[in-house]
Amino acid sequence: QVQLVESGGGLVQPGGSLRLSCSASGSIFRINLMGWYRQAPGKQRELVAGINSSDRTNYADSVKGRFTISRDSAKNTVYLQMNSLKPEDTAVYYCNVNGILASTLGTFNYWGQGTQVIVSS
């Protein structure tokens, strides 16, 4: 009942920048929390950054000062601006959105399809 579409991944050199986007559509009454996770080969999925409905943000220590999460509530879209990228940032990045469905007023929690980020020279 909720669809997420991610975009913005790709190949970038160390020190470069990328901007990821994730747009949510469908039966949405309210979005409570939007976040970005990543999973590198052989590793568990980890939280990168999150933003709540009050625009309060949190970041993994490894990305603080380099990544910025933001959202456009009118478009139900979350962004991740990634600067000063390092090879260790290489991973598949997933957006996650949870909130309230308009159709049932029940809660929802959805994942995006994932977008690959490769940081390499």
mmCIF file of N, CA and C in Angstrom:
data_model
loop_
_atom_site.group_PDB
_atom_site.id
_atom_site.type_symbol
_atom_site.label_atom_id
_atom_site.label_comp_id
_atom_site.label_asym_id
_atom_site.label_seq_id
_atom_site.Cartn_x
_atom_site.Cartn_y
_atom_site.Cartn_z
ATOM 1 N N GLN A 1 0.822 -1.210 0.000
ATOM 2 C CA GLN A 1 0.000 0.000 0.000
ATOM 3 C C GLN A 1 0.855 1.258 0.000
ATOM 4 N N VAL A 2 2.152 1.067 0.245
ATOM 5 C CA VAL A 2 3.099 2.169 0.172
ATOM 6 C C VAL A 2 4.249 1.734 -0.721
ATOM 7 N N GLN A 3 4.616 2.586 -1.642
ATOM 8 C CA GLN A 3 5.718 2.284 -2.541
ATOM 9 C C GLN A 3 6.858 3.269 -2.266
ATOM 10 N N LEU A 4 8.065 2.745 -2.284
ATOM 11 C CA LEU A 4 9.257 3.569 -2.117
ATOM 12 C C LEU A 4 10.112 3.458 -3.365
ATOM 13 N N VAL A 5 10.567 4.576 -3.863
ATOM 14 C CA VAL A 5 11.443 4.601 -5.039
ATOM 15 C C VAL A 5 12.705 5.364 -4.678
ATOM 16 N N GLU A 6 13.827 4.660 -4.777
ATOM 17 C CA GLU A 6 15.122 5.259 -4.467
ATOM 18 C C GLU A 6 15.845 5.635 -5.757
ATOM 19 N N SER A 7 16.703 6.619 -5.646
ATOM 20 C CA SER A 7 17.562 6.983 -6.770
ATOM 21 C C SER A 7 18.806 7.684 -6.240
ATOM 22 N N GLY A 8 19.816 7.772 -7.112
ATOM 23 C CA GLY A 8 20.977 8.585 -6.783
ATOM 24 C C GLY A 8 22.266 7.845 -6.523
ATOM 25 N N GLY A 9 22.252 6.526 -6.498
ATOM 26 C CA GLY A 9 23.491 5.803 -6.264
ATOM 27 C C GLY A 9 24.402 5.855 -7.471
ATOM 28 N N GLY A 10 25.587 5.281 -7.314
ATOM 29 C CA GLY A 10 26.517 5.244 -8.431
ATOM 30 C C GLY A 10 27.943 5.069 -7.983
ATOM 31 N N LEU A 11 28.844 5.292 -8.936
ATOM 32 C CA LEU A 11 30.280 5.168 -8.690
ATOM 33 C C LEU A 11 30.866 6.567 -8.520
ATOM 34 N N VAL A 12 31.648 6.738 -7.479
ATOM 35 C CA VAL A 12 32.253 8.044 -7.214
ATOM 36 C C VAL A 12 33.660 7.828 -6.665
ATOM 37 N N GLN A 13 34.517 8.772 -6.930
ATOM 38 C CA GLN A 13 35.885 8.681 -6.412
ATOM 39 C C GLN A 13 35.928 9.089 -4.939
ATOM 40 N N PRO A 14 36.930 8.590 -4.216
ATOM 41 C CA PRO A 14 37.081 9.034 -2.821
ATOM 42 C C PRO A 14 37.154 10.553 -2.740
ATOM 43 N N GLY A 15 36.449 11.090 -1.745
ATOM 44 C CA GLY A 15 36.364 12.532 -1.590
ATOM 45 C C GLY A 15 35.205 13.165 -2.328
ATOM 46 N N GLY A 16 34.546 12.389 -3.152
ATOM 47 C CA GLY A 16 33.434 12.904 -3.934
ATOM 48 C C GLY A 16 32.121 12.929 -3.153
ATOM 49 N N SER A 17 31.064 13.300 -3.867
ATOM 50 C CA SER A 17 29.747 13.452 -3.251
ATOM 51 C C SER A 17 28.679 12.742 -4.070
ATOM 52 N N LEU A 18 27.656 12.323 -3.385
ATOM 53 C CA LEU A 18 26.459 11.769 -4.014
ATOM 54 C C LEU A 18 25.253 12.196 -3.185
ATOM 55 N N ARG A 19 24.114 12.265 -3.844
ATOM 56 C CA ARG A 19 22.866 12.567 -3.148
ATOM 57 C C ARG A 19 21.853 11.478 -3.462
ATOM 58 N N LEU A 20 21.380 10.823 -2.430
ATOM 59 C CA LEU A 20 20.355 9.795 -2.581
ATOM 60 C C LEU A 20 18.982 10.393 -2.291
ATOM 61 N N SER A 21 17.981 9.874 -3.003
ATOM 62 C CA SER A 21 16.603 10.299 -2.782
ATOM 63 C C SER A 21 15.719 9.076 -2.612
ATOM 64 N N CYS A 22 14.685 9.225 -1.822
ATOM 65 C CA CYS A 22 13.707 8.151 -1.633
ATOM 66 C C CYS A 22 12.338 8.795 -1.494
ATOM 67 N N SER A 23 11.454 8.467 -2.436
ATOM 68 C CA SER A 23 10.110 9.033 -2.429
ATOM 69 C C SER A 23 9.089 7.967 -2.077
ATOM 70 N N ALA A 24 8.202 8.312 -1.170
ATOM 71 C CA ALA A 24 7.148 7.393 -0.739
ATOM 72 C C ALA A 24 5.816 7.843 -1.323
ATOM 73 N N SER A 25 5.043 6.865 -1.778
ATOM 74 C CA SER A 25 3.724 7.173 -2.320
ATOM 75 C C SER A 25 2.750 6.062 -1.943
ATOM 76 N N GLY A 26 1.465 6.384 -2.050
ATOM 77 C CA GLY A 26 0.457 5.390 -1.730
ATOM 78 C C GLY A 26 -0.470 5.872 -0.623
ATOM 79 N N SER A 27 -0.964 4.917 0.141
ATOM 80 C CA SER A 27 -1.949 5.201 1.178
ATOM 81 C C SER A 27 -1.268 5.676 2.466
ATOM 82 N N ILE A 28 -0.826 6.929 2.439
ATOM 83 C CA ILE A 28 -0.064 7.471 3.565
ATOM 84 C C ILE A 28 -0.869 8.534 4.296
ATOM 85 N N PHE A 29 -1.108 8.300 5.569
ATOM 86 C CA PHE A 29 -1.762 9.301 6.407
ATOM 87 C C PHE A 29 -0.726 10.196 7.062
ATOM 88 N N ARG A 30 0.297 9.568 7.576
ATOM 89 C CA ARG A 30 1.366 10.309 8.223
ATOM 90 C C ARG A 30 2.641 9.482 8.205
ATOM 91 N N ILE A 31 3.747 10.170 7.992
ATOM 92 C CA ILE A 31 5.061 9.538 8.102
ATOM 93 C C ILE A 31 5.684 9.958 9.418
ATOM 94 N N ASN A 32 6.114 8.984 10.203
ATOM 95 C CA ASN A 32 6.717 9.269 11.506
ATOM 96 C C ASN A 32 8.235 9.338 11.439
ATOM 97 N N LEU A 33 8.806 8.448 10.680
ATOM 98 C CA LEU A 33 10.267 8.337 10.670
ATOM 99 C C LEU A 33 10.753 7.894 9.298
ATOM 100 N N MET A 34 11.797 8.532 8.824
ATOM 101 C CA MET A 34 12.440 8.148 7.571
ATOM 102 C C MET A 34 13.922 7.961 7.855
ATOM 103 N N GLY A 35 14.495 6.970 7.236
ATOM 104 C CA GLY A 35 15.905 6.723 7.512
ATOM 105 C C GLY A 35 16.613 6.068 6.355
ATOM 106 N N TRP A 36 17.929 6.089 6.446
ATOM 107 C CA TRP A 36 18.792 5.410 5.484
ATOM 108 C C TRP A 36 19.642 4.390 6.221
ATOM 109 N N TYR A 37 19.701 3.205 5.644
ATOM 110 C CA TYR A 37 20.538 2.129 6.137
ATOM 111 C C TYR A 37 21.479 1.718 5.010
ATOM 112 N N ARG A 38 22.510 0.999 5.368
ATOM 113 C CA ARG A 38 23.392 0.463 4.329
ATOM 114 C C ARG A 38 23.881 -0.919 4.732
ATOM 115 N N GLN A 39 24.214 -1.676 3.705
ATOM 116 C CA GLN A 39 24.729 -3.018 3.918
ATOM 117 C C GLN A 39 25.876 -3.269 2.961
ATOM 118 N N ALA A 40 27.033 -3.462 3.539
ATOM 119 C CA ALA A 40 28.216 -3.797 2.751
ATOM 120 C C ALA A 40 28.325 -5.313 2.644
ATOM 121 N N PRO A 41 29.032 -5.813 1.628
ATOM 122 C CA PRO A 41 29.175 -7.267 1.461
ATOM 123 C C PRO A 41 29.739 -7.923 2.719
ATOM 124 N N GLY A 42 29.061 -8.966 3.178
ATOM 125 C CA GLY A 42 29.525 -9.700 4.344
ATOM 126 C C GLY A 42 29.252 -9.044 5.671
ATOM 127 N N LYS A 43 28.541 -7.928 5.647
ATOM 128 C CA LYS A 43 28.251 -7.215 6.894
ATOM 129 C C LYS A 43 26.752 -7.078 7.116
ATOM 130 N N GLN A 44 26.387 -6.794 8.339
ATOM 131 C CA GLN A 44 24.986 -6.585 8.650
ATOM 132 C C GLN A 44 24.539 -5.202 8.209
ATOM 133 N N ARG A 45 23.256 -5.090 7.973
ATOM 134 C CA ARG A 45 22.688 -3.792 7.637
ATOM 135 C C ARG A 45 22.804 -2.884 8.855
ATOM 136 N N GLU A 46 23.197 -1.642 8.612
ATOM 137 C CA GLU A 46 23.373 -0.699 9.703
ATOM 138 C C GLU A 46 22.678 0.620 9.407
ATOM 139 N N LEU A 47 22.260 1.284 10.473
ATOM 140 C CA LEU A 47 21.643 2.590 10.333
ATOM 141 C C LEU A 47 22.706 3.622 9.970
ATOM 142 N N VAL A 48 22.396 4.419 8.970
ATOM 143 C CA VAL A 48 23.279 5.518 8.571
ATOM 144 C C VAL A 48 22.783 6.831 9.156
ATOM 145 N N ALA A 49 21.501 7.108 8.934
ATOM 146 C CA ALA A 49 20.923 8.362 9.434
ATOM 147 C C ALA A 49 19.412 8.237 9.473
ATOM 148 N N GLY A 50 18.792 8.975 10.389
ATOM 149 C CA GLY A 50 17.348 8.988 10.495
ATOM 150 C C GLY A 50 16.836 10.385 10.759
ATOM 151 N N ILE A 51 15.573 10.609 10.384
ATOM 152 C CA ILE A 51 14.943 11.904 10.627
ATOM 153 C C ILE A 51 13.480 11.669 10.983
ATOM 154 N N ASN A 52 13.008 12.335 12.037
ATOM 155 C CA ASN A 52 11.629 12.103 12.424
ATOM 156 C C ASN A 52 10.723 13.249 11.970
ATOM 157 N N SER A 53 9.487 13.180 12.362
ATOM 158 C CA SER A 53 8.495 14.150 11.884
ATOM 159 C C SER A 53 8.738 15.556 12.424
ATOM 160 N N SER A 54 9.576 15.650 13.451
ATOM 161 C CA SER A 54 9.955 16.965 13.976
ATOM 162 C C SER A 54 11.286 17.437 13.422
ATOM 163 N N ASP A 55 11.783 16.718 12.409
ATOM 164 C CA ASP A 55 13.068 17.019 11.777
ATOM 165 C C ASP A 55 14.246 16.810 12.712
ATOM 166 N N ARG A 56 14.048 16.005 13.731
ATOM 167 C CA ARG A 56 15.172 15.638 14.584
ATOM 168 C C ARG A 56 15.949 14.541 13.871
ATOM 169 N N THR A 57 17.259 14.686 13.827
ATOM 170 C CA THR A 57 18.096 13.757 13.084
ATOM 171 C C THR A 57 19.060 13.008 13.994
ATOM 172 N N ASN A 58 19.494 11.856 13.520
ATOM 173 C CA ASN A 58 20.557 11.121 14.186
ATOM 174 C C ASN A 58 21.418 10.458 13.136
ATOM 175 N N TYR A 59 22.684 10.282 13.457
ATOM 176 C CA TYR A 59 23.644 9.751 12.493
ATOM 177 C C TYR A 59 24.532 8.685 13.132
ATOM 178 N N ALA A 60 24.972 7.762 12.312
ATOM 179 C CA ALA A 60 26.019 6.846 12.736
ATOM 180 C C ALA A 60 27.300 7.652 12.939
ATOM 181 N N ASP A 61 28.087 7.254 13.914
ATOM 182 C CA ASP A 61 29.324 7.987 14.188
ATOM 183 C C ASP A 61 30.226 8.057 12.959
ATOM 184 N N SER A 62 30.202 7.015 12.154
ATOM 185 C CA SER A 62 31.103 6.929 11.007
ATOM 186 C C SER A 62 30.787 7.949 9.915
ATOM 187 N N VAL A 63 29.591 8.538 9.945
ATOM 188 C CA VAL A 63 29.223 9.479 8.878
ATOM 189 C C VAL A 63 28.977 10.895 9.388
ATOM 190 N N LYS A 64 29.061 11.089 10.686
ATOM 191 C CA LYS A 64 28.814 12.419 11.248
ATOM 192 C C LYS A 64 29.787 13.430 10.652
ATOM 193 N N GLY A 65 29.226 14.571 10.270
ATOM 194 C CA GLY A 65 30.042 15.622 9.680
ATOM 195 C C GLY A 65 30.244 15.473 8.183
ATOM 196 N N ARG A 66 29.877 14.325 7.625
ATOM 197 C CA ARG A 66 30.033 14.099 6.181
ATOM 198 C C ARG A 66 28.697 13.916 5.474
ATOM 199 N N PHE A 67 27.746 13.279 6.132
ATOM 200 C CA PHE A 67 26.432 13.013 5.548
ATOM 201 C C PHE A 67 25.387 13.906 6.199
ATOM 202 N N THR A 68 24.390 14.274 5.407
ATOM 203 C CA THR A 68 23.277 15.061 5.916
ATOM 204 C C THR A 68 21.962 14.471 5.425
ATOM 205 N N ILE A 69 21.078 14.177 6.364
ATOM 206 C CA ILE A 69 19.753 13.680 5.996
ATOM 207 C C ILE A 69 18.768 14.841 6.071
ATOM 208 N N SER A 70 17.853 14.877 5.126
ATOM 209 C CA SER A 70 16.817 15.900 5.129
ATOM 210 C C SER A 70 15.563 15.317 4.508
ATOM 211 N N ARG A 71 14.481 16.038 4.638
ATOM 212 C CA ARG A 71 13.237 15.539 4.055
ATOM 213 C C ARG A 71 12.380 16.679 3.550
ATOM 214 N N ASP A 72 11.544 16.357 2.572
ATOM 215 C CA ASP A 72 10.521 17.265 2.056
ATOM 216 C C ASP A 72 9.194 16.605 2.386
ATOM 217 N N SER A 73 8.561 17.073 3.431
ATOM 218 C CA SER A 73 7.341 16.420 3.900
ATOM 219 C C SER A 73 6.211 16.544 2.884
ATOM 220 N N ALA A 74 6.200 17.607 2.118
ATOM 221 C CA ALA A 74 5.137 17.794 1.117
ATOM 222 C C ALA A 74 5.238 16.747 0.014
ATOM 223 N N LYS A 75 6.465 16.273 -0.230
ATOM 224 C CA LYS A 75 6.688 15.284 -1.282
ATOM 225 C C LYS A 75 6.913 13.883 -0.720
ATOM 226 N N ASN A 76 6.844 13.748 0.604
ATOM 227 C CA ASN A 76 7.127 12.442 1.239
ATOM 228 C C ASN A 76 8.457 11.876 0.751
ATOM 229 N N THR A 77 9.439 12.726 0.709
ATOM 230 C CA THR A 77 10.744 12.354 0.167
ATOM 231 C C THR A 77 11.835 12.622 1.203
ATOM 232 N N VAL A 78 12.759 11.679 1.286
ATOM 233 C CA VAL A 78 13.915 11.825 2.162
ATOM 234 C C VAL A 78 15.169 11.809 1.302
ATOM 235 N N TYR A 79 16.133 12.618 1.702
ATOM 236 C CA TYR A 79 17.383 12.738 0.970
ATOM 237 C C TYR A 79 18.561 12.388 1.884
ATOM 238 N N LEU A 80 19.627 11.943 1.256
ATOM 239 C CA LEU A 80 20.876 11.738 1.984
ATOM 240 C C LEU A 80 21.991 12.361 1.152
ATOM 241 N N GLN A 81 22.500 13.474 1.615
ATOM 242 C CA GLN A 81 23.632 14.110 0.963
ATOM 243 C C GLN A 81 24.901 13.532 1.558
ATOM 244 N N MET A 82 25.705 12.937 0.714
ATOM 245 C CA MET A 82 26.920 12.270 1.168
ATOM 246 C C MET A 82 28.132 12.993 0.577
ATOM 247 N N ASN A 83 28.927 13.574 1.448
ATOM 248 C CA ASN A 83 30.134 14.288 1.042
ATOM 249 C C ASN A 83 31.370 13.578 1.593
ATOM 250 N N SER A 84 32.506 13.925 1.042
ATOM 251 C CA SER A 84 33.780 13.351 1.502
ATOM 252 C C SER A 84 33.703 11.834 1.595
ATOM 253 N N LEU A 85 33.193 11.243 0.549
ATOM 254 C CA LEU A 85 32.984 9.799 0.558
ATOM 255 C C LEU A 85 34.292 9.034 0.641
ATOM 256 N N LYS A 86 34.221 7.920 1.351
ATOM 257 C CA LYS A 86 35.384 7.058 1.556
ATOM 258 C C LYS A 86 35.093 5.674 0.985
ATOM 259 N N PRO A 87 36.126 4.914 0.650
ATOM 260 C CA PRO A 87 35.891 3.546 0.151
ATOM 261 C C PRO A 87 35.046 2.706 1.118
ATOM 262 N N GLU A 88 35.180 2.953 2.395
ATOM 263 C CA GLU A 88 34.399 2.174 3.362
ATOM 264 C C GLU A 88 32.920 2.548 3.386
ATOM 265 N N ASP A 89 32.541 3.562 2.646
ATOM 266 C CA ASP A 89 31.122 3.901 2.491
ATOM 267 C C ASP A 89 30.462 3.046 1.405
ATOM 268 N N THR A 90 31.248 2.272 0.698
ATOM 269 C CA THR A 90 30.701 1.410 -0.343
ATOM 270 C C THR A 90 29.718 0.408 0.243
ATOM 271 N N ALA A 91 28.513 0.407 -0.293
ATOM 272 C CA ALA A 91 27.454 -0.463 0.222
ATOM 273 C C ALA A 91 26.202 -0.279 -0.622
ATOM 274 N N VAL A 92 25.230 -1.135 -0.377
ATOM 275 C CA VAL A 92 23.894 -0.896 -0.893
ATOM 276 C C VAL A 92 23.150 -0.093 0.161
ATOM 277 N N TYR A 93 22.582 1.021 -0.262
ATOM 278 C CA TYR A 93 21.877 1.912 0.638
ATOM 279 C C TYR A 93 20.367 1.711 0.486
ATOM 280 N N TYR A 94 19.701 1.560 1.623
ATOM 281 C CA TYR A 94 18.257 1.324 1.639
ATOM 282 C C TYR A 94 17.562 2.434 2.428
ATOM 283 N N CYS A 95 16.467 2.925 1.895
ATOM 284 C CA CYS A 95 15.670 3.836 2.703
ATOM 285 C C CYS A 95 14.607 3.030 3.448
ATOM 286 N N ASN A 96 14.189 3.568 4.551
ATOM 287 C CA ASN A 96 13.169 2.945 5.390
ATOM 288 C C ASN A 96 12.204 4.017 5.844
ATOM 289 N N VAL A 97 10.934 3.716 5.709
ATOM 290 C CA VAL A 97 9.899 4.687 6.068
ATOM 291 C C VAL A 97 8.858 3.995 6.920
ATOM 292 N N ASN A 98 8.499 4.613 8.020
ATOM 293 C CA ASN A 98 7.378 4.085 8.788
ATOM 294 C C ASN A 98 6.419 5.193 9.182
ATOM 295 N N GLY A 99 5.167 4.801 9.319
ATOM 296 C CA GLY A 99 4.143 5.785 9.609
ATOM 297 C C GLY A 99 2.784 5.159 9.758
ATOM 298 N N ILE A 100 1.745 5.907 9.360
ATOM 299 C CA ILE A 100 0.360 5.488 9.504
ATOM 300 C C ILE A 100 -0.301 5.424 8.126
ATOM 301 N N LEU A 101 -0.968 4.321 7.857
ATOM 302 C CA LEU A 101 -1.691 4.174 6.598
ATOM 303 C C LEU A 101 -2.975 4.986 6.618
ATOM 304 N N ALA A 102 -3.308 5.586 5.478
ATOM 305 C CA ALA A 102 -4.559 6.340 5.371
ATOM 306 C C ALA A 102 -5.766 5.406 5.298
ATOM 307 N N SER A 103 -5.568 4.244 4.709
ATOM 308 C CA SER A 103 -6.692 3.339 4.464
ATOM 309 C C SER A 103 -7.201 2.665 5.735
ATOM 310 N N THR A 104 -6.273 2.351 6.639
ATOM 311 C CA THR A 104 -6.662 1.582 7.826
ATOM 312 C C THR A 104 -6.290 2.255 9.140
ATOM 313 N N LEU A 105 -5.459 3.293 9.050
ATOM 314 C CA LEU A 105 -4.875 3.956 10.222
ATOM 315 C C LEU A 105 -3.997 3.001 11.021
ATOM 316 N N GLY A 106 -3.595 1.924 10.364
ATOM 317 C CA GLY A 106 -2.613 1.049 10.970
ATOM 318 C C GLY A 106 -1.212 1.521 10.647
ATOM 319 N N THR A 107 -0.243 0.954 11.323
ATOM 320 C CA THR A 107 1.133 1.373 11.092
ATOM 321 C C THR A 107 1.725 0.652 9.878
ATOM 322 N N PHE A 108 2.708 1.260 9.277
ATOM 323 C CA PHE A 108 3.428 0.609 8.191
ATOM 324 C C PHE A 108 4.916 0.821 8.376
ATOM 325 N N ASN A 109 5.683 -0.073 7.783
ATOM 326 C CA ASN A 109 7.142 0.019 7.785
ATOM 327 C C ASN A 109 7.629 -0.601 6.481
ATOM 328 N N TYR A 110 8.191 0.202 5.615
ATOM 329 C CA TYR A 110 8.594 -0.266 4.294
ATOM 330 C C TYR A 110 10.066 0.051 4.018
ATOM 331 N N TRP A 111 10.635 -0.797 3.167
ATOM 332 C CA TRP A 111 12.018 -0.622 2.724
ATOM 333 C C TRP A 111 12.053 -0.320 1.232
ATOM 334 N N GLY A 112 12.998 0.513 0.845
ATOM 335 C CA GLY A 112 13.249 0.730 -0.569
ATOM 336 C C GLY A 112 13.971 -0.457 -1.172
ATOM 337 N N GLN A 113 14.131 -0.408 -2.502
ATOM 338 C CA GLN A 113 14.729 -1.535 -3.216
ATOM 339 C C GLN A 113 16.245 -1.565 -3.082
ATOM 340 N N GLY A 114 16.823 -0.489 -2.615
ATOM 341 C CA GLY A 114 18.269 -0.424 -2.459
ATOM 342 C C GLY A 114 18.928 0.227 -3.653
ATOM 343 N N THR A 115 19.951 0.999 -3.389
ATOM 344 C CA THR A 115 20.727 1.628 -4.451
ATOM 345 C C THR A 115 22.211 1.466 -4.118
ATOM 346 N N GLN A 116 22.984 1.066 -5.116
ATOM 347 C CA GLN A 116 24.393 0.758 -4.893
ATOM 348 C C GLN A 116 25.226 2.039 -4.900
ATOM 349 N N VAL A 117 26.082 2.159 -3.905
ATOM 350 C CA VAL A 117 27.064 3.238 -3.864
ATOM 351 C C VAL A 117 28.440 2.592 -3.832
ATOM 352 N N ILE A 118 29.276 2.954 -4.791
ATOM 353 C CA ILE A 118 30.639 2.443 -4.851
ATOM 354 C C ILE A 118 31.602 3.614 -4.820
ATOM 355 N N VAL A 119 32.487 3.591 -3.851
ATOM 356 C CA VAL A 119 33.482 4.650 -3.718
ATOM 357 C C VAL A 119 34.842 4.035 -4.035
ATOM 358 N N SER A 120 35.371 4.407 -5.183
ATOM 359 C CA SER A 120 36.609 3.785 -5.633
ATOM 360 C C SER A 120 37.313 4.692 -6.635
ATOM 361 N N SER A 121 38.632 4.614 -6.624
ATOM 362 C CA SER A 121 39.407 5.370 -7.601
ATOM 363 C C SER A 121 39.713 4.505 -8.810
#
